[in-house]
Steps between C-alpha positions, in 0.01 A plus 500: 500500500623845411448820671419807279598860569214722488566798265307806497335470147379849595346791372659823630357860380654824570363854428642845574240779538544826698854434616397185651576120412238258531583114472268196510551150469308162544553201734557189294796280559515235225745171491437274197127456485456580861351848613495658849377819601784675716430712794850667476438804260726540205439870551678697786636800628861533622622832593421774226432198248193327393583171345314214285679192401464212246774206478513363859353543840852463639630794294195708649564381851851613487424828353231562752676358830882521424552794251587827645485751217799721481440846609540760223735767451371855528344604161588165340325429192229204536638292185843536618421420838315186378772384267814576698390437874138337518590230265838404657314488845241275356752276350673486832181420695408213260837353512503510863150348517620194278278616198735670242613262225718493195381393176794429248693768661270792587372555814125439507228622748113533443260742365326753690326874503628746731354841585747751643418895532238517268665295214420137393775262400504183375801250590578213278663181594825630347464787736450753241298816622187589268304809477233498262339805338137424586371548857473111582685186479458130582691175550414122551309257265204745499719782373327554165154449617576783767666734246199470280261571787706798611536652150110455442388661842765765460262736351227447780451686832586231711736492809830304462390245757155424282711486177763236653200298646355493130835423322547203785135369430592496142807288567314271751228463206755375242812369666528166702793651693287783678274519783348741789484620727707822406713719696543863387714741662626851437792730586 
């Protein structure tokens, strides 16, 4: 008999509105054909940051409970901070927590959204930091469904929390790896 690691198949949605970052996520944990609804949220706040993660529950646990974000320098640009100091800190925490791995040479981590000082960033598994032009982003197996919903609702007078819930509903309706309940936080 084999034990299966439960991965967050995941739908994570992020929106920036009026200088505030909102991130929401589902509760699915999937291993093979087994599904569990997790009580440990994939969305959390750590200091000045709101996180929503895909990839691995272990990665999320490290980011939430072991990672201490570096204090930014006075007047430090957000993207420069993210690339030069935040990501090295993430890598150190993931390595200390036994999660970071090497795939044919490069260091690999996981995928997550992070909101910091009114800006939404995507961090990819190779640690690249992404800022997209639109005011929303997503990650996980429900990514494309979420992006479609957020694009379609952008023109309506809805709260960020309502738009995220609608996007997660779309992912639940059409992805086997996404389930409620949802966690939505802002910073």
